[in-house]
mmCIF file of N, CA and C in Angstrom:
data_model
loop_
_atom_site.group_PDB
_atom_site.id
_atom_site.type_symbol
_atom_site.label_atom_id
_atom_site.label_comp_id
_atom_site.label_asym_id
_atom_site.label_seq_id
_atom_site.Cartn_x
_atom_site.Cartn_y
_atom_site.Cartn_z
ATOM 1 N N MET A 28 -10.018 1.135 9.146
ATOM 2 C CA MET A 28 -9.316 0.954 8.166
ATOM 3 C C MET A 28 -9.119 -0.654 7.770
ATOM 4 N N GLU A 29 -9.859 -1.350 8.188
ATOM 5 C CA GLU A 29 -9.597 -2.996 8.701
ATOM 6 C C GLU A 29 -9.849 -3.117 6.903
ATOM 7 N N ASP A 30 -10.736 -2.739 5.950
ATOM 8 C CA ASP A 30 -10.963 -3.429 4.664
ATOM 9 C C ASP A 30 -8.805 -3.498 3.717
ATOM 10 N N ILE A 31 -8.419 -2.448 4.575
ATOM 11 C CA ILE A 31 -6.926 -2.929 3.986
ATOM 12 C C ILE A 31 -6.263 -3.996 4.018
ATOM 13 N N ARG A 32 -6.403 -4.509 5.231
ATOM 14 C CA ARG A 32 -5.200 -5.420 6.047
ATOM 15 C C ARG A 32 -4.989 -6.129 5.024
ATOM 16 N N SER A 33 -5.796 -7.221 4.155
ATOM 17 C CA SER A 33 -5.181 -8.222 3.291
ATOM 18 C C SER A 33 -4.754 -6.795 2.182
ATOM 19 N N ILE A 34 -4.701 -6.415 1.619
ATOM 20 C CA ILE A 34 -3.960 -6.150 0.858
ATOM 21 C C ILE A 34 -2.696 -5.237 1.172
ATOM 22 N N LEU A 35 -2.549 -4.918 2.168
ATOM 23 C CA LEU A 35 -1.234 -4.518 3.132
ATOM 24 C C LEU A 35 -0.250 -5.781 3.279
ATOM 25 N N ASP A 36 -0.915 -6.832 3.648
ATOM 26 C CA ASP A 36 -0.403 -8.271 3.963
ATOM 27 C C ASP A 36 -0.048 -8.362 2.631
ATOM 28 N N ARG A 37 -0.317 -8.272 1.162
ATOM 29 C CA ARG A 37 0.441 -9.101 0.158
ATOM 30 C C ARG A 37 1.227 -7.824 -0.506
ATOM 31 N N TYR A 38 0.828 -6.843 -0.063
ATOM 32 C CA TYR A 38 2.015 -5.576 -0.669
ATOM 33 C C TYR A 38 2.430 -4.909 -0.114
ATOM 34 N N PRO A 39 3.082 -5.693 0.808
ATOM 35 C CA PRO A 39 4.034 -4.754 2.448
ATOM 36 C C PRO A 39 4.764 -3.426 1.728
ATOM 37 N N GLN A 40 5.598 -3.613 0.771
ATOM 38 C CA GLN A 40 6.659 -2.482 0.484
ATOM 39 C C GLN A 40 5.268 -1.189 -0.569
ATOM 40 N N ARG A 41 3.789 -1.019 -0.745
ATOM 41 C CA ARG A 41 2.986 -0.773 -1.541
ATOM 42 C C ARG A 41 2.449 0.201 0.604
ATOM 43 N N GLU A 42 2.980 -0.199 1.206
ATOM 44 C CA GLU A 42 1.550 0.820 2.476
ATOM 45 C C GLU A 42 1.497 2.045 2.307
ATOM 46 N N LEU A 43 2.412 2.707 2.200
ATOM 47 C CA LEU A 43 2.517 3.771 2.214
ATOM 48 C C LEU A 43 1.276 5.029 1.032
ATOM 49 N N ASP A 44 1.417 4.589 -0.272
ATOM 50 C CA ASP A 44 0.749 4.164 -1.138
ATOM 51 C C ASP A 44 -0.534 3.879 -0.900
ATOM 52 N N ILE A 45 -0.749 2.691 -0.801
ATOM 53 C CA ILE A 45 -2.296 2.667 0.009
ATOM 54 C C ILE A 45 -2.802 2.941 1.023
ATOM 55 N N ARG A 46 -2.421 2.953 1.942
ATOM 56 C CA ARG A 46 -2.908 4.120 3.217
ATOM 57 C C ARG A 46 -3.506 5.458 2.384
ATOM 58 N N ARG A 47 -2.052 6.256 2.055
ATOM 59 C CA ARG A 47 -2.585 7.263 1.080
ATOM 60 C C ARG A 47 -4.056 7.298 0.433
ATOM 61 N N LEU A 48 -4.028 6.567 -1.042
ATOM 62 C CA LEU A 48 -5.002 6.329 -1.510
ATOM 63 C C LEU A 48 -6.320 5.963 -0.921
ATOM 64 N N ALA A 49 -6.446 5.211 0.041
ATOM 65 C CA ALA A 49 -7.310 4.503 0.992
ATOM 66 C C ALA A 49 -8.149 5.899 1.036
ATOM 67 N N THR A 50 -7.574 6.453 1.696
ATOM 68 C CA THR A 50 -7.608 7.653 2.927
ATOM 69 C C THR A 50 -8.644 8.928 1.599
ATOM 70 N N ARG A 51 -7.924 9.201 0.458
ATOM 71 C CA ARG A 51 -8.656 9.727 -0.686
ATOM 72 C C ARG A 51 -9.804 9.043 -1.726
ATOM 73 N N SER A 52 -9.895 8.002 -1.395
ATOM 74 C CA SER A 52 -10.359 7.136 -2.571
ATOM 75 C C SER A 52 -11.498 6.276 -2.041
ATOM 76 N N PRO A 53 -13.262 7.010 -2.342
ATOM 77 C CA PRO A 53 -13.665 5.483 -1.806
ATOM 78 C C PRO A 53 -13.419 4.806 -2.735
ATOM 79 N N VAL A 54 -13.737 4.762 -3.419
ATOM 80 C CA VAL A 54 -14.019 4.042 -5.262
ATOM 81 C C VAL A 54 -12.352 2.455 -4.452
ATOM 82 N N PHE A 55 -11.611 3.214 -4.405
ATOM 83 C CA PHE A 55 -10.116 2.800 -4.282
ATOM 84 C C PHE A 55 -9.856 1.601 -2.829
ATOM 85 N N ARG A 56 -11.258 2.503 -1.102
ATOM 86 C CA ARG A 56 -11.384 1.578 -0.330
ATOM 87 C C ARG A 56 -12.512 0.449 -0.452
ATOM 88 N N SER A 57 -13.545 0.380 -1.583
ATOM 89 C CA SER A 57 -14.369 -0.395 -1.843
ATOM 90 C C SER A 57 -13.770 -1.736 -2.874
ATOM 91 N N VAL A 58 -12.624 -1.619 -3.060
ATOM 92 C CA VAL A 58 -11.925 -2.750 -4.040
ATOM 93 C C VAL A 58 -11.265 -3.433 -3.454
ATOM 94 N N CYS A 59 -10.236 -2.395 -2.118
ATOM 95 C CA CYS A 59 -9.491 -3.009 -1.050
ATOM 96 C C CYS A 59 -10.403 -3.865 -0.147
ATOM 97 N N GLY A 60 -11.895 -3.042 0.264
ATOM 98 C CA GLY A 60 -12.391 -3.824 0.641
ATOM 99 C C GLY A 60 -13.487 -5.245 -0.169
ATOM 100 N N ASP A 61 -13.556 -5.554 -1.328
ATOM 101 C CA ASP A 61 -13.729 -6.530 -2.242
ATOM 102 C C ASP A 61 -12.524 -7.486 -2.045
ATOM 103 N N TYR A 62 -11.234 -7.192 -2.043
ATOM 104 C CA TYR A 62 -10.469 -8.016 -2.004
ATOM 105 C C TYR A 62 -10.250 -8.808 -0.661
ATOM 106 N N GLN A 63 -10.984 -7.791 0.418
ATOM 107 C CA GLN A 63 -10.361 -8.684 2.266
ATOM 108 C C GLN A 63 -11.701 -9.382 1.733
ATOM 109 N N GLN A 64 -12.830 -8.967 1.485
ATOM 110 C CA GLN A 64 -13.500 -10.293 1.178
ATOM 111 C C GLN A 64 -13.249 -11.419 0.626
ATOM 112 N N THR A 65 -12.559 -10.894 -0.207
ATOM 113 C CA THR A 65 -12.107 -12.596 -1.463
ATOM 114 C C THR A 65 -11.091 -13.147 -0.323
ATOM 115 N N VAL A 66 -10.331 -12.442 -0.002
ATOM 116 C CA VAL A 66 -9.454 -13.658 0.519
ATOM 117 C C VAL A 66 -9.982 -14.112 1.809
ATOM 118 N N ARG A 67 -10.437 -13.767 2.467
ATOM 119 C CA ARG A 67 -11.712 -14.459 3.424
ATOM 120 C C ARG A 67 -12.525 -15.833 3.043
ATOM 121 N N ALA A 68 -13.245 -15.445 1.640
ATOM 122 C CA ALA A 68 -13.820 -16.259 0.835
ATOM 123 C C ALA A 68 -13.328 -17.434 0.426
ATOM 124 N N LEU A 69 -11.989 -16.790 0.074
ATOM 125 C CA LEU A 69 -10.758 -18.147 -0.507
ATOM 126 C C LEU A 69 -10.009 -18.638 0.497
ATOM 127 N N ARG A 70 -10.315 -18.088 1.563
ATOM 128 C CA ARG A 70 -9.386 -18.878 3.022
ATOM 129 C C ARG A 70 -10.234 -20.220 3.424
ATOM 130 N N TYR A 71 -12.191 -19.605 3.250
ATOM 131 C CA TYR A 71 -12.887 -20.352 3.934
ATOM 132 C C TYR A 71 -12.849 -21.718 2.692
ATOM 133 N N TRP A 72 -13.170 -21.314 1.472
ATOM 134 C CA TRP A 72 -13.141 -22.506 0.116
ATOM 135 C C TRP A 72 -11.816 -23.374 0.525
ATOM 136 N N ARG A 73 -10.867 -23.037 0.665
ATOM 137 C CA ARG A 73 -9.454 -23.584 0.843
ATOM 138 C C ARG A 73 -9.694 -24.822 2.221
ATOM 139 N N GLU A 74 -10.094 -24.178 2.881
ATOM 140 C CA GLU A 74 -10.396 -24.895 4.400
ATOM 141 C C GLU A 74 -11.429 -26.066 3.742
ATOM 142 N N MET A 75 -12.351 -25.910 2.828
ATOM 143 C CA MET A 75 -13.587 -27.026 2.633
ATOM 144 C C MET A 75 -12.349 -27.958 1.704
ATOM 145 N N ALA A 76 -11.666 -27.782 1.212
ATOM 146 C CA ALA A 76 -10.838 -29.160 0.827
ATOM 147 C C ALA A 76 -11.814 -29.597 -0.533
ATOM 148 N N ALA A 77 -12.094 -30.863 -0.853
ATOM 149 C CA ALA A 77 -12.139 -31.047 -2.187
ATOM 150 C C ALA A 77 -12.982 -30.463 -2.963
ATOM 151 N N GLU A 78 -13.759 -30.704 -2.337
ATOM 152 C CA GLU A 78 -15.493 -30.723 -2.816
ATOM 153 C C GLU A 78 -15.520 -29.494 -2.901
ATOM 154 N N SER A 79 -14.899 -28.143 -3.020
ATOM 155 C CA SER A 79 -15.045 -27.222 -3.486
ATOM 156 C C SER A 79 -13.679 -26.298 -4.338
ATOM 157 N N ALA A 80 -12.886 -27.210 -4.802
ATOM 158 C CA ALA A 80 -11.755 -26.934 -5.749
ATOM 159 C C ALA A 80 -12.340 -26.133 -6.723
ATOM 160 N N SER A 81 -13.701 -25.850 -7.520
ATOM 161 C CA SER A 81 -13.737 -24.826 -8.221
ATOM 162 C C SER A 81 -14.255 -23.633 -7.751
ATOM 163 N N ARG A 82 -14.598 -23.589 -6.755
ATOM 164 C CA ARG A 82 -14.600 -22.366 -5.872
ATOM 165 C C ARG A 82 -13.483 -21.539 -5.531
ATOM 166 N N VAL A 83 -12.679 -22.712 -5.233
ATOM 167 C CA VAL A 83 -11.015 -21.850 -4.751
ATOM 168 C C VAL A 83 -10.697 -21.654 -6.214
ATOM 169 N N GLU A 84 -10.846 -22.255 -7.502
ATOM 170 C CA GLU A 84 -10.222 -21.414 -8.424
ATOM 171 C C GLU A 84 -10.896 -20.223 -8.681
ATOM 172 N N ASP A 85 -11.798 -20.271 -8.586
ATOM 173 C CA ASP A 85 -13.668 -18.965 -8.693
ATOM 174 C C ASP A 85 -12.692 -18.028 -7.942
ATOM 175 N N TYR A 86 -12.427 -17.601 -6.303
ATOM 176 C CA TYR A 86 -11.939 -17.197 -6.186
ATOM 177 C C TYR A 86 -10.428 -16.829 -6.001
ATOM 178 N N THR A 87 -10.295 -17.569 -6.431
ATOM 179 C CA THR A 87 -8.175 -17.436 -6.802
ATOM 180 C C THR A 87 -7.951 -16.161 -7.884
ATOM 181 N N SER A 88 -9.119 -16.732 -9.025
ATOM 182 C CA SER A 88 -9.241 -15.746 -10.041
ATOM 183 C C SER A 88 -9.438 -14.303 -9.525
ATOM 184 N N PHE A 89 -10.843 -14.412 -9.109
ATOM 185 C CA PHE A 89 -11.092 -13.184 -8.755
ATOM 186 C C PHE A 89 -10.066 -12.159 -8.212
ATOM 187 N N LEU A 90 -9.314 -12.717 -6.877
ATOM 188 C CA LEU A 90 -8.340 -12.257 -6.471
ATOM 189 C C LEU A 90 -7.642 -11.512 -7.054
ATOM 190 N N GLU A 91 -6.790 -12.445 -8.164
ATOM 191 C CA GLU A 91 -6.229 -12.050 -8.925
ATOM 192 C C GLU A 91 -6.269 -10.788 -10.106
ATOM 193 N N GLU A 92 -7.844 -10.588 -10.013
ATOM 194 C CA GLU A 92 -8.357 -9.613 -11.070
ATOM 195 C C GLU A 92 -8.510 -8.305 -9.986
ATOM 196 N N LEU A 93 -8.462 -8.320 -8.849
ATOM 197 C CA LEU A 93 -8.709 -7.424 -7.867
ATOM 198 C C LEU A 93 -7.284 -6.838 -7.888
ATOM 199 N N GLU A 94 -6.562 -7.667 -7.173
ATOM 200 C CA GLU A 94 -4.741 -7.382 -7.269
ATOM 201 C C GLU A 94 -4.370 -6.597 -8.382
ATOM 202 N N THR A 95 -4.676 -7.050 -9.799
ATOM 203 C CA THR A 95 -4.584 -6.214 -10.744
ATOM 204 C C THR A 95 -5.003 -4.528 -10.936
ATOM 205 N N GLU A 96 -6.419 -4.557 -10.130
ATOM 206 C CA GLU A 96 -7.493 -3.573 -10.363
ATOM 207 C C GLU A 96 -6.441 -2.755 -9.543
ATOM 208 N N ILE A 97 -6.108 -3.484 -8.173
ATOM 209 C CA ILE A 97 -5.743 -2.664 -7.098
ATOM 210 C C ILE A 97 -4.303 -1.472 -7.616
ATOM 211 N N LEU A 98 -3.432 -2.604 -7.921
ATOM 212 C CA LEU A 98 -2.491 -2.240 -8.504
ATOM 213 C C LEU A 98 -2.454 -1.333 -9.401
ATOM 214 N N THR A 99 -2.612 -1.331 -10.481
ATOM 215 C CA THR A 99 -3.361 -0.159 -11.448
ATOM 216 C C THR A 99 -3.426 0.800 -10.947
ATOM 217 N N THR A 100 -4.287 0.773 -10.064
ATOM 218 C CA THR A 100 -4.888 2.064 -9.197
ATOM 219 C C THR A 100 -4.014 2.982 -8.366
ATOM 220 N N LEU A 101 -3.215 1.964 -8.037
ATOM 221 C CA LEU A 101 -1.863 3.019 -7.489
ATOM 222 C C LEU A 101 -1.128 3.754 -8.106
ATOM 223 N N ASN A 102 -0.764 2.377 -9.278
ATOM 224 C CA ASN A 102 0.382 3.194 -10.375
ATOM 225 C C ASN A 102 0.013 4.481 -10.942
ATOM 226 N N ARG A 103 -1.804 4.613 -10.902
ATOM 227 C CA ARG A 103 -2.187 5.859 -11.937
ATOM 228 C C ARG A 103 -2.216 6.684 -11.295
ATOM 229 N N SER A 104 -2.322 6.371 -9.580
ATOM 230 C CA SER A 104 -2.527 8.023 -9.211
ATOM 231 C C SER A 104 -1.101 7.982 -8.501
ATOM 232 N N ILE A 105 -0.294 7.759 -8.211
ATOM 233 C CA ILE A 105 1.407 7.366 -8.047
ATOM 234 C C ILE A 105 1.999 8.647 -9.521
ATOM 235 N N ALA A 106 2.015 8.570 -11.136
ATOM 236 C CA ALA A 106 1.654 8.873 -11.942
ATOM 237 C C ALA A 106 1.096 9.938 -12.705
ATOM 238 N N ASN A 107 -0.021 10.215 -11.336
ATOM 239 C CA ASN A 107 -0.917 11.458 -11.928
ATOM 240 C C ASN A 107 -0.244 12.581 -10.520
ATOM 241 N N ALA A 108 0.559 12.047 -10.000
ATOM 242 C CA ALA A 108 0.578 13.007 -8.735
ATOM 243 C C ALA A 108 1.910 13.121 -8.853
ATOM 244 N N VAL A 109 2.674 12.606 -10.026
ATOM 245 C CA VAL A 109 4.258 13.166 -10.474
ATOM 246 C C VAL A 109 3.788 14.361 -11.441
ATOM 247 N N GLN A 110 3.200 13.832 -12.124
ATOM 248 C CA GLN A 110 2.714 15.162 -13.413
ATOM 249 C C GLN A 110 2.322 16.296 -13.088
ATOM 250 N N THR A 111 1.105 15.992 -11.198
ATOM 251 C CA THR A 111 0.471 17.463 -11.144
ATOM 252 C C THR A 111 1.136 18.139 -10.110
ATOM 253 N N LYS A 112 2.721 17.463 -9.817
ATOM 254 C CA LYS A 112 3.151 18.832 -9.016
ATOM 255 C C LYS A 112 3.875 19.446 -9.930
ATOM 256 N N PRO A 113 4.274 20.752 -8.912
ATOM 257 C CA PRO A 113 4.280 22.100 -9.265
ATOM 258 C C PRO A 113 6.258 22.020 -9.826
ATOM 259 N N ASP A 114 6.500 22.465 -10.960
ATOM 260 C CA ASP A 114 7.714 22.250 -11.345
ATOM 261 C C ASP A 114 8.680 23.149 -10.593
ATOM 262 N N GLU A 115 9.923 22.830 -9.250
ATOM 263 C CA GLU A 115 10.409 23.627 -8.488
ATOM 264 C C GLU A 115 11.757 24.214 -9.386
ATOM 265 N N GLU A 116 11.510 25.861 -8.863
ATOM 266 C CA GLU A 116 11.996 26.726 -9.327
ATOM 267 C C GLU A 116 13.786 27.364 -9.046
#
């Protein structure tokens, strides 16, 4: 589950939710993998200094989009889990 390392670093308070959804959803794992690769690419381009400013902006923007997608998916998953719980008698 190395693909979730960067998103766990970014949102440690959501670790349990992230790990649960990553074990159940290949689509979510894939988005987390994209996030991991984007973090690595962004680090690389930041290290390349001034000549890579536009790439840094591109990857920063893409990272924000992936964060939004991940958080939206997590929140939907939790909301669906709450709605589908049987009523306690």
